[in-house]
CSV table of C-alpha atoms in Angstrom, one decimal:
chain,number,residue,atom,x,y,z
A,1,UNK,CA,-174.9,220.5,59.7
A,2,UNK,CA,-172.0,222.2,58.9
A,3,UNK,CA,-172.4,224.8,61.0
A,4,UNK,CA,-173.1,222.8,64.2
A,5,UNK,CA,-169.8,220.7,63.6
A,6,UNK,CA,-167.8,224.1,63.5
A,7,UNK,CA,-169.7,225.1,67.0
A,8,UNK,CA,-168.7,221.6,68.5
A,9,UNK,CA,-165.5,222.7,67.4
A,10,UNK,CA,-165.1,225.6,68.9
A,11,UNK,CA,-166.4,224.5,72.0
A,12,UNK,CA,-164.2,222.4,72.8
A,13,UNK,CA,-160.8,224.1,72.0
A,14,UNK,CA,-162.5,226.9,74.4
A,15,UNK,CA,-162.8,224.2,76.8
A,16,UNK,CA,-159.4,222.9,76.6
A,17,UNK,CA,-158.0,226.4,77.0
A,18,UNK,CA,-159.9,227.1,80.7
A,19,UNK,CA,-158.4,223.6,81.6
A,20,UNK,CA,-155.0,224.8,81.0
A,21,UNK,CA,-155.3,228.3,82.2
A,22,UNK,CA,-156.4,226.2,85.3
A,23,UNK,CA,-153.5,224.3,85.2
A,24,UNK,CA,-151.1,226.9,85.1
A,25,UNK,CA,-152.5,228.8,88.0
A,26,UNK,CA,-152.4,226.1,90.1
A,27,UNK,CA,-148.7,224.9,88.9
A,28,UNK,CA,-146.9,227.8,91.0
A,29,UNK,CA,-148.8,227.1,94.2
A,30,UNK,CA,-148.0,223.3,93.9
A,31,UNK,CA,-144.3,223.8,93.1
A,32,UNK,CA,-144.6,226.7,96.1
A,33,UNK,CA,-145.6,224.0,98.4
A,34,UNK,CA,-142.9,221.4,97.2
A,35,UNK,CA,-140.3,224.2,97.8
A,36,UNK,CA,-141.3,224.4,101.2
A,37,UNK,CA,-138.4,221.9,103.6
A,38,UNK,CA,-140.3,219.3,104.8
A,39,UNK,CA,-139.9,219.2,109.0
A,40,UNK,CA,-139.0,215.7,109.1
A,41,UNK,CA,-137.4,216.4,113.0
A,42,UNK,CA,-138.5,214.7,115.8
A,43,UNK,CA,-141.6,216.7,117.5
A,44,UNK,CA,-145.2,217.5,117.8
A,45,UNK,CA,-147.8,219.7,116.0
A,46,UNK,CA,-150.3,221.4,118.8
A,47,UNK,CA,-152.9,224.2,117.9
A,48,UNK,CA,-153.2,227.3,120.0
A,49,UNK,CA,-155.8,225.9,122.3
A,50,UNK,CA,-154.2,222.9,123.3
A,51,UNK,CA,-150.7,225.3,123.8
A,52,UNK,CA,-152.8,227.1,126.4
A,53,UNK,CA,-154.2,224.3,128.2
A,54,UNK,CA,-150.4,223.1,128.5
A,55,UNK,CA,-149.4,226.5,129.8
A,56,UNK,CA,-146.8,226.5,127.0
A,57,UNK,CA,-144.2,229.7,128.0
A,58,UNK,CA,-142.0,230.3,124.4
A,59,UNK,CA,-138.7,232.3,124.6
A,60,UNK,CA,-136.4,233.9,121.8
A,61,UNK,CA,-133.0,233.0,122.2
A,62,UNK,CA,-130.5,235.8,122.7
A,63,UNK,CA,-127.1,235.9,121.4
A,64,UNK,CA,-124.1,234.9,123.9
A,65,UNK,CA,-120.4,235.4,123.5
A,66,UNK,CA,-118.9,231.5,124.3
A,67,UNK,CA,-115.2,232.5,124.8
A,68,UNK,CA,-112.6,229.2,123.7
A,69,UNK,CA,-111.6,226.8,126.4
A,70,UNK,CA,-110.2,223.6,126.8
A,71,UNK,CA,-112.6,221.1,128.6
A,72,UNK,CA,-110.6,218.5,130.7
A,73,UNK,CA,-112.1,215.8,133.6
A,74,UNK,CA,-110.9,215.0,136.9
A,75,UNK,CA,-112.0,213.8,140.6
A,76,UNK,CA,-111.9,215.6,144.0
A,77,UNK,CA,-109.2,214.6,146.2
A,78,UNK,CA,-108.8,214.8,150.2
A,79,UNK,CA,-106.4,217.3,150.7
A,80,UNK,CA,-103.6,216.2,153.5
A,81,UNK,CA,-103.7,219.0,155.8
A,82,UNK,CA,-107.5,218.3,156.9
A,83,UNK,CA,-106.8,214.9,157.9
A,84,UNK,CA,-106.0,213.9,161.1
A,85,UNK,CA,-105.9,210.4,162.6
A,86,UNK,CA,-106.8,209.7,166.6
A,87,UNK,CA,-104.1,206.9,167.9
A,88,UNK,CA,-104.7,204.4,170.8
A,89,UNK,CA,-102.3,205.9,174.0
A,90,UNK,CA,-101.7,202.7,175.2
A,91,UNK,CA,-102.5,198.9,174.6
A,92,UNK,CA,-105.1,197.5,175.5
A,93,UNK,CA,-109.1,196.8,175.2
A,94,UNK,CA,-110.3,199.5,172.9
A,95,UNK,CA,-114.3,201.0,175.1
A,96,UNK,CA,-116.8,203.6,174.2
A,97,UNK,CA,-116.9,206.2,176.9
A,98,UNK,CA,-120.0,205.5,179.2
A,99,UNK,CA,-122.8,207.3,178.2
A,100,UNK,CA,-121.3,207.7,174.8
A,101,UNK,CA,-122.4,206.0,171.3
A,102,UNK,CA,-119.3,205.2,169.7
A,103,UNK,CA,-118.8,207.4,166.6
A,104,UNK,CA,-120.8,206.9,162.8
A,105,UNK,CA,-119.6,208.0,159.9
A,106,UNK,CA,-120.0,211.5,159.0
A,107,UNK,CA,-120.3,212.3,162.2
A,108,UNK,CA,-118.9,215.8,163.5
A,109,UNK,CA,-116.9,215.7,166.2
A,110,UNK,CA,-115.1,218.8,168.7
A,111,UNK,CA,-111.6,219.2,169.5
A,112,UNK,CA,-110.5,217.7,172.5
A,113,UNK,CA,-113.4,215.3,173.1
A,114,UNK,CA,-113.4,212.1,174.8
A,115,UNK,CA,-115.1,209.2,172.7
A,116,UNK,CA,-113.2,206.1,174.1
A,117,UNK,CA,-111.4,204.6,177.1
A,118,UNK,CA,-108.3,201.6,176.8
A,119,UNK,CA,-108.5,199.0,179.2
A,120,UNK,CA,-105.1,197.9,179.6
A,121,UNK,CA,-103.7,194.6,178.5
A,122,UNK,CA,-101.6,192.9,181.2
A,123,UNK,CA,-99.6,189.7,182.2
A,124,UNK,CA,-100.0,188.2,185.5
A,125,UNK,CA,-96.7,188.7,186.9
A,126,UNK,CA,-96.6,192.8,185.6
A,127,UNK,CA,-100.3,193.2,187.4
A,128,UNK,CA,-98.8,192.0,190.6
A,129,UNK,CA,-95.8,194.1,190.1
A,130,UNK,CA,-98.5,197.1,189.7
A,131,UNK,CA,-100.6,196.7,192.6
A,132,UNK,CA,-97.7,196.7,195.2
A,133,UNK,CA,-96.7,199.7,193.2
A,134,UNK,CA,-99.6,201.1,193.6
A,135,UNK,CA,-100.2,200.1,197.3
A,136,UNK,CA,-96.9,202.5,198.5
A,137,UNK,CA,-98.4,205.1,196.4
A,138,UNK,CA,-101.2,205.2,197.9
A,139,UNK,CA,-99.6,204.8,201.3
A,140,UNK,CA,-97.5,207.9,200.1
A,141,UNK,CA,-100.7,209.9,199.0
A,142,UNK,CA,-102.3,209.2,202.7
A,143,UNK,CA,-99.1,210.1,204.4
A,144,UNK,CA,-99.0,213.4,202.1
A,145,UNK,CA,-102.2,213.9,203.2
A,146,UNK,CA,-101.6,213.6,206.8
A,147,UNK,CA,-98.8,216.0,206.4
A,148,UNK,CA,-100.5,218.7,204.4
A,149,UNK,CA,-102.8,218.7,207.6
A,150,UNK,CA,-100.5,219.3,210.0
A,151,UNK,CA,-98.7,221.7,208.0
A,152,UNK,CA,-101.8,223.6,207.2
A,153,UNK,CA,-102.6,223.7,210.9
A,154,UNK,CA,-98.9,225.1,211.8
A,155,UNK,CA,-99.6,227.4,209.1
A,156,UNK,CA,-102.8,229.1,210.3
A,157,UNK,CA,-101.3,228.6,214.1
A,158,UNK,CA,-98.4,231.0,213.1
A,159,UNK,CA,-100.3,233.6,211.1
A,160,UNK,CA,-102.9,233.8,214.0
A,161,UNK,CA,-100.2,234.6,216.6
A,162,UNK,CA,-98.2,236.8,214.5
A,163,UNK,CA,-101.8,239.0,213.9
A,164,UNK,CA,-102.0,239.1,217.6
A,165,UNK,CA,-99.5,241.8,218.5
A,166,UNK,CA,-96.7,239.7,216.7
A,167,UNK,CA,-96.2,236.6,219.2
A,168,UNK,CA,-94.6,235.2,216.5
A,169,UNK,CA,-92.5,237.0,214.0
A,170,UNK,CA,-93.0,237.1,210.5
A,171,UNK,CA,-90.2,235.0,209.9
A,172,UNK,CA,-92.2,231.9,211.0
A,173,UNK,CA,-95.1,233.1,209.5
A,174,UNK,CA,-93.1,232.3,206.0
A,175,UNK,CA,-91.4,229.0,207.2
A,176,UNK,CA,-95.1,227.5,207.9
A,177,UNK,CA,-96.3,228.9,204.5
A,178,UNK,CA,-92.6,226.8,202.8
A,179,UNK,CA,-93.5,224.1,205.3
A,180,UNK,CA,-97.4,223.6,203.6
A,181,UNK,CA,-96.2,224.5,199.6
A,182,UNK,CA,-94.2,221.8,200.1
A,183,UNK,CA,-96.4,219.3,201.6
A,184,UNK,CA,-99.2,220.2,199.1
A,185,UNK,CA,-96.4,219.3,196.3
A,186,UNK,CA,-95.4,216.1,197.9
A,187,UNK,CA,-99.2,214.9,198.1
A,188,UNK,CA,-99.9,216.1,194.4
A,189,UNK,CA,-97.1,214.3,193.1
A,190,UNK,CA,-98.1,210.8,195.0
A,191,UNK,CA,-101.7,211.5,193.6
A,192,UNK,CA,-100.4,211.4,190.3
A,193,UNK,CA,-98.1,208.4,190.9
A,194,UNK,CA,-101.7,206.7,192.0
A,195,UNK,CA,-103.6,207.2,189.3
A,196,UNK,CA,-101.5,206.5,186.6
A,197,UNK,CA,-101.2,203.2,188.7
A,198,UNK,CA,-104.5,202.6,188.4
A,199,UNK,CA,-105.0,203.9,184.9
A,200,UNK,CA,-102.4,201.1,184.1
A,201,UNK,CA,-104.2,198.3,186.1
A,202,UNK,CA,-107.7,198.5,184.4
A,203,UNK,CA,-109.2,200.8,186.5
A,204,UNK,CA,-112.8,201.8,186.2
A,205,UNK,CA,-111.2,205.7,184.9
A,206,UNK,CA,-109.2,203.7,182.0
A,207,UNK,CA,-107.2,205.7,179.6
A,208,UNK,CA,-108.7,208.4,177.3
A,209,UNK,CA,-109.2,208.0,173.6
A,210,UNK,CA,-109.4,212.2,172.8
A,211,UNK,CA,-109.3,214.0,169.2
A,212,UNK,CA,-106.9,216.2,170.0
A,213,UNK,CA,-108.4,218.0,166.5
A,214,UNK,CA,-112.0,218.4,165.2
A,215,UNK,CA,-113.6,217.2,162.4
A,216,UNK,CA,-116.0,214.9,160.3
A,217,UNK,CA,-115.6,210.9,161.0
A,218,UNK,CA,-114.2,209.8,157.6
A,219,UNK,CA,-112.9,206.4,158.5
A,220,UNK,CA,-113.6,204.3,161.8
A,221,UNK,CA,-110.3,202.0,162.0
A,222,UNK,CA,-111.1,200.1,165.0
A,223,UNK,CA,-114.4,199.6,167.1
A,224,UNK,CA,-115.5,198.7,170.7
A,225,UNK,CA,-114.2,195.6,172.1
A,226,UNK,CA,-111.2,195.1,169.8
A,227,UNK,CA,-107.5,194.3,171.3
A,228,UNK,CA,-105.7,197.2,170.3
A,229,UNK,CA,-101.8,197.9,170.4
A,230,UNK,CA,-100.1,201.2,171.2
A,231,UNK,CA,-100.4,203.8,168.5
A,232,UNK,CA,-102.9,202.2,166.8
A,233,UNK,CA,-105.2,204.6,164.5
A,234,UNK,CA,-108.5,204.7,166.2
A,235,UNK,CA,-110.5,206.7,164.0
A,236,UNK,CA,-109.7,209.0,161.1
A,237,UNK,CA,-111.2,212.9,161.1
A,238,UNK,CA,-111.2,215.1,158.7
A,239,UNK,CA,-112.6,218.6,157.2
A,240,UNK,CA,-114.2,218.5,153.9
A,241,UNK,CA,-114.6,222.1,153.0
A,242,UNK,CA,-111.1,222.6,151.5
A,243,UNK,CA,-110.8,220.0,148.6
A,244,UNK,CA,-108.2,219.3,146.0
A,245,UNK,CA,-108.8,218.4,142.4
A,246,UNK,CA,-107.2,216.1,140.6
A,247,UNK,CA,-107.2,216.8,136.5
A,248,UNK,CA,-106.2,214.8,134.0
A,249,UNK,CA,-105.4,216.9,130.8
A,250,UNK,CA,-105.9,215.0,127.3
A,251,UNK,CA,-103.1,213.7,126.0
A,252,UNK,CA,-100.7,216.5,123.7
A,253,UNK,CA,-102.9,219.1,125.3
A,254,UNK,CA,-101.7,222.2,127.6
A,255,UNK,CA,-102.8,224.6,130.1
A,256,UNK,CA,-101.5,228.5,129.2
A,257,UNK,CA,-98.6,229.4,130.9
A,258,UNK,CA,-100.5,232.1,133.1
A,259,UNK,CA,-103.5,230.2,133.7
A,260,UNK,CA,-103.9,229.9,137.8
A,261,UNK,CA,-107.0,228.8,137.9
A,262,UNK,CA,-109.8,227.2,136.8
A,263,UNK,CA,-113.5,226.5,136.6
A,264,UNK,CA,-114.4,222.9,138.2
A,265,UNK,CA,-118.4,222.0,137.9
A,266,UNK,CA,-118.7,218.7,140.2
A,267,UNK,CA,-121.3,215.9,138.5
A,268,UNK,CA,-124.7,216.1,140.0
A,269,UNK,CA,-124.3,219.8,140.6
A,270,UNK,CA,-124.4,221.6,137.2
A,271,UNK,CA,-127.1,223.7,138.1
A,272,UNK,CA,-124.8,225.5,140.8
A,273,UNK,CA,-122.4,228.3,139.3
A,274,UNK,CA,-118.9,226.7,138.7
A,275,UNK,CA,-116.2,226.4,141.8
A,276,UNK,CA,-113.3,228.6,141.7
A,277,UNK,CA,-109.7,226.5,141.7
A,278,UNK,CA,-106.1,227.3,142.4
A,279,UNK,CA,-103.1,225.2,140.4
A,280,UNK,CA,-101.0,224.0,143.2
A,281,UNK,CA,-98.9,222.1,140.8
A,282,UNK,CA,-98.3,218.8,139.0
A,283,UNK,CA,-100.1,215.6,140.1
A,284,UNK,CA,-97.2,213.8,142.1
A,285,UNK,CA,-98.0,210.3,140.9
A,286,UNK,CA,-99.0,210.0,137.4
A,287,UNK,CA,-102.1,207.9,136.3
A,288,UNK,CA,-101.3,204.8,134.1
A,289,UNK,CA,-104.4,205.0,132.4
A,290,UNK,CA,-103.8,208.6,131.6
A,291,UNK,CA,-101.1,209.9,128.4
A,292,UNK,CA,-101.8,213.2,129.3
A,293,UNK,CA,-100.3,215.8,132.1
A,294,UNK,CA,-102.1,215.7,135.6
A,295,UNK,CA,-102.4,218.7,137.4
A,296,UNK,CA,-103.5,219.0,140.8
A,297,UNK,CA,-105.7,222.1,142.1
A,298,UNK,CA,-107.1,223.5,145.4
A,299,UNK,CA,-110.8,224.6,146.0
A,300,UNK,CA,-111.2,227.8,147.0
A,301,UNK,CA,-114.9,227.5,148.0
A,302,UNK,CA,-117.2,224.7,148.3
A,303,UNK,CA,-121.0,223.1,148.0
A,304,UNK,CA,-122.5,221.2,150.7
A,305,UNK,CA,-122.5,217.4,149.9
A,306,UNK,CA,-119.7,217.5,147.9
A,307,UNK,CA,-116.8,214.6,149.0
A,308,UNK,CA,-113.8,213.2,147.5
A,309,UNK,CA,-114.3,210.6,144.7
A,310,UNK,CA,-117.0,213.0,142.7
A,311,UNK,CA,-116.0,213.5,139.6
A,312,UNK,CA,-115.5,216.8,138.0
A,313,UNK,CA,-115.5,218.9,134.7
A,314,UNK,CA,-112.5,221.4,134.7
A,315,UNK,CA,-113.1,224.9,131.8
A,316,UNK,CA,-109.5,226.4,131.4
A,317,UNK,CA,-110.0,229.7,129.6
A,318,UNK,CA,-107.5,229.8,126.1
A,319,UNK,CA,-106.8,232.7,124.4
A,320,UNK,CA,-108.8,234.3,121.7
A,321,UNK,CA,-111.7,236.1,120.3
A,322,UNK,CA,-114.9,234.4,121.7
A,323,UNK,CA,-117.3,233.1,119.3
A,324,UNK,CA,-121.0,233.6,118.9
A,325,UNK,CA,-124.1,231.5,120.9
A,326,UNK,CA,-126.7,231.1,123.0
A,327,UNK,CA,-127.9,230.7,126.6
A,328,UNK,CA,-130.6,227.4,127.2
A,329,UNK,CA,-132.1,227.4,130.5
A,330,UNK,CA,-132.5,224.0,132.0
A,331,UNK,CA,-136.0,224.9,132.5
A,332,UNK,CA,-136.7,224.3,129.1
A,333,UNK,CA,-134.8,220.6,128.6
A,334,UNK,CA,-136.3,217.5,129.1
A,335,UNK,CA,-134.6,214.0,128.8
A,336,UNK,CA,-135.6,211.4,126.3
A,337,UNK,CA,-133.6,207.9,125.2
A,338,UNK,CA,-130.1,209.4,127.7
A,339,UNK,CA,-130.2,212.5,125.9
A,340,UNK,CA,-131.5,216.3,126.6
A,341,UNK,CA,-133.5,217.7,124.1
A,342,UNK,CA,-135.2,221.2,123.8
A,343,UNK,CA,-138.4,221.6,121.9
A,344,UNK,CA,-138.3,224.8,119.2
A,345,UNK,CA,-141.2,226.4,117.8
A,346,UNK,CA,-140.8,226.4,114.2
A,347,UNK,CA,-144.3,227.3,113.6
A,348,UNK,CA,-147.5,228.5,115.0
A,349,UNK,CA,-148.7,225.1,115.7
A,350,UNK,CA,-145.1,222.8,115.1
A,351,UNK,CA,-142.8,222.1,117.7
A,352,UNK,CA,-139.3,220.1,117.0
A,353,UNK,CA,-137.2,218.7,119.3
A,354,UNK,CA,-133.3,218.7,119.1
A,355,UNK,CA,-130.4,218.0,120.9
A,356,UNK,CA,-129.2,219.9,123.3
A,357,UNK,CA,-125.0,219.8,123.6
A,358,UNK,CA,-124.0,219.6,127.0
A,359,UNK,CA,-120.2,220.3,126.6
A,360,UNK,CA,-120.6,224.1,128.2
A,361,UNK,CA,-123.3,223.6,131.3
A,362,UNK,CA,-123.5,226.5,132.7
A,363,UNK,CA,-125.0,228.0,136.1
A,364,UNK,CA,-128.9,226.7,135.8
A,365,UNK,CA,-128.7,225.8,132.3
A,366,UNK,CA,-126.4,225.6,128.8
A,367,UNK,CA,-123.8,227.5,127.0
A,368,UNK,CA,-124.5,226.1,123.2
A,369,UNK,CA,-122.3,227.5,120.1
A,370,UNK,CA,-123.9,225.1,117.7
A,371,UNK,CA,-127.2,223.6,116.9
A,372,UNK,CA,-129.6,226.4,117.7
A,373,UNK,CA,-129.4,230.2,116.8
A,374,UNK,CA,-130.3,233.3,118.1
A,375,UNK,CA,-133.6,234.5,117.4
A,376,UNK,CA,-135.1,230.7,117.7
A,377,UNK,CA,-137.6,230.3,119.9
A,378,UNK,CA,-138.1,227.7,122.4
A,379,UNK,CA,-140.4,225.9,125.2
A,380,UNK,CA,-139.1,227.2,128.5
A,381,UNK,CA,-142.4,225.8,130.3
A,382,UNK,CA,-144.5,222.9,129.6
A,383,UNK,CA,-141.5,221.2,127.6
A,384,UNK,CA,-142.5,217.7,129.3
A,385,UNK,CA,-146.2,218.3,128.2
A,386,UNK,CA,-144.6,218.4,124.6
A,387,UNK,CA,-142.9,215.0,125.1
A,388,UNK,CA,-145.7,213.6,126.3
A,389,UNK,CA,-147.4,214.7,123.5
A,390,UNK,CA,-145.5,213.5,121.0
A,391,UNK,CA,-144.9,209.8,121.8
A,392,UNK,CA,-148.9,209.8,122.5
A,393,UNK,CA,-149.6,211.2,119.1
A,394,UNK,CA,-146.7,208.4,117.6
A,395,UNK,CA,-148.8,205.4,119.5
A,396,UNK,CA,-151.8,206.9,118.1
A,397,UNK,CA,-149.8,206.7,114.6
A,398,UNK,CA,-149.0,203.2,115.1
A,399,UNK,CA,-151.9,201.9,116.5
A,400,UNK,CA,-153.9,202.6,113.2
């Protein structure tokens, strides 16, 4: 009996022992997987097949140089010198030229092209006084007329007889030609009296509403049928492909000394490479909702669509050593809750989403100096597929 209590004995301390030789070998592989961080980051876990079937394309990012700069905010501007402004000539009743659709907006129109006739506006007792006016010129014109004839006919008379053996000398020949110039003078200038007559009566002819310059309809200041008086803007023209830019610097903050120009980005158009500007000086009327200095800049280039109003984001280069990086195409960001976000592959089968800092757009996509590093690797393709994903897999969640 003895003997068997001993046995029960030994077996189990032996027994104890295996349990804790278990313990201890699986004590470093739970405290391994406790030390592993915990990706608590918005995102989605997808296996290798699925990542095919959503065409997934990953990138490593590469390290940039982001060189310091101040970031300042602004608003294009219609620069003076491309605006011109089409007047009424005279007074009168403001017409579209037959066969003419008065002007839209945005419309392009030519130098020197007719879009509108005034009908004069006229009392009773000035009409009158035109039309007997306007009977003696025309009186004048038809006795001009009759003159020029006979002159004409004196004219050829002469030069026929002095071709035939010189019947009549050369001297005449000249005195007929004075006799006609000046007959053709006298019936111009009575056609001229007559139709400015008839201009000013309300003739079917009217008086001509021309742009004298070219350009894109920016404001339509009167229209068809409306009483206008004398040097009354019509129509306003101008060309939008030299711009000026108005930026407002923060307050206490200042441009370098030597900085001409600077890179303007319009909103809406951050996926085009940055416009070129050149400082044409201080803002000449400050901005009472601005502390800071307002400097105004000219557009050296431009991007079809643009007009004033847009805002803008002006990059004034400072001095420095430039700092370190990366590049994030905007193929790979997706928006979510007003924000951009870029899905990183942190494993095999994880993918988390982050912010994406849009303070450095850059030509089709982001300059980012925090936030991500080089040597990450992101979803340039099938980024949406990711997002949609995720918030399927999170209804899935809460659904059960």
């Amino acid at each position: 009996m003895k003997l068997l209590a001993v046995f029960a004995c030994l077996v189990v301390l032996l027994a104890g022992c295996r349990d804790k030789d278990s313990d201890d070998a699986r004590k470093p592989e739970a405290e391994a997987k406790q030390s592993e961080p915990a990706d608590d980051s918005p995102g989605v876990t997808l296996g290798k097949e699925a990542q095919v079937r959503a065409a997934l394309k990953v990138e490593t990012l590469d390290a940039r140089a982001v060189r310091p700069e101040l970031v300042a905010y602004g608003q294009l501007q219609e620069d003076p010198n491309e605006s011109f402004v089409v007047r009424a000539p005279y007074a009168g009743t403001l017409r579209a030229t037959e066969g003419r659709d008065w002007p839209a907006l945005g419309q392009s129109i030519a130098a020197g092209t007719e879009f509108g006739r005034i009908e004069p506006r006229l009392a009773v007792t000035d009409r009158i006084g035109l039309n007997t006016q306007l009977a003696t010129a025309k009186a004048d014109l038809s006795a001009s007329l009759a003159a020029v004839a006979a002159a004409r006919t004196a004219y050829d008379r002469a030069v026929a007889l002095n071709a035939d053996n010189k019947n009549v000398s050369d001297k005449v020949v000249q005195e007929a030609a004075a006799k006609l110039a000046a007959e053709k003078a006298h019936e111009a200038a009575a056609r001229a009296s007559a139709e400015v007559l008839e201009k000013a009566l309300g003739s079917p002819a009217g008086a001509a509403v021309i742009a004298q310059r070219g350009g894109e309809v920016a404001e339509i200041l009167a229209q068809p049928g409306e009483s206008i008086e004398q040097g009354s803007p019509v129509m306003r023209l101008a060309h939008f492909d030299r711009l000026l830019v108005r930026i407002d610097l923060p307050a206490g903050e200042r441009v370098p000394a030597n900085e001409r120009s600077v890179r303007i980005t319009p909103v809406g158009f951050e996926d085009r490479a940055p416009l070129i500007a050149g400082r044409v000086g201080v803002a000449a009327a400050a901005d009472t909702h601005m502390q800071g200095l307002s400097l105004l800049y000219r557009l050296t280039g431009t991007i079809p669509g643009i007009r004033p109003g847009l805002a803008v984001t002006a990059r004034f280069e400072l001095p420095g050593a430039a700092g370190g990086g990366v590049f994030i195409p905007r193929s790979a960001v997706v928006q979510q809750d007003g924000r951009l976000w870029v899905y990183v592959q942190t494993k095999d089968d994880r993918f988390s989403r982050r912010p994406v800092p849009t303070d450095m757009p850059a030509q089709n996509g982001f300059l980012v100096a925090r936030g991500f590093d080089p040597g990450e690797r992101i979803v340039v393709v099938g980024a949406q597929s990711l997002l949609s994903e995720e918030y399927k897999s999170r209804n899935e969640a809460d659904t059960n």
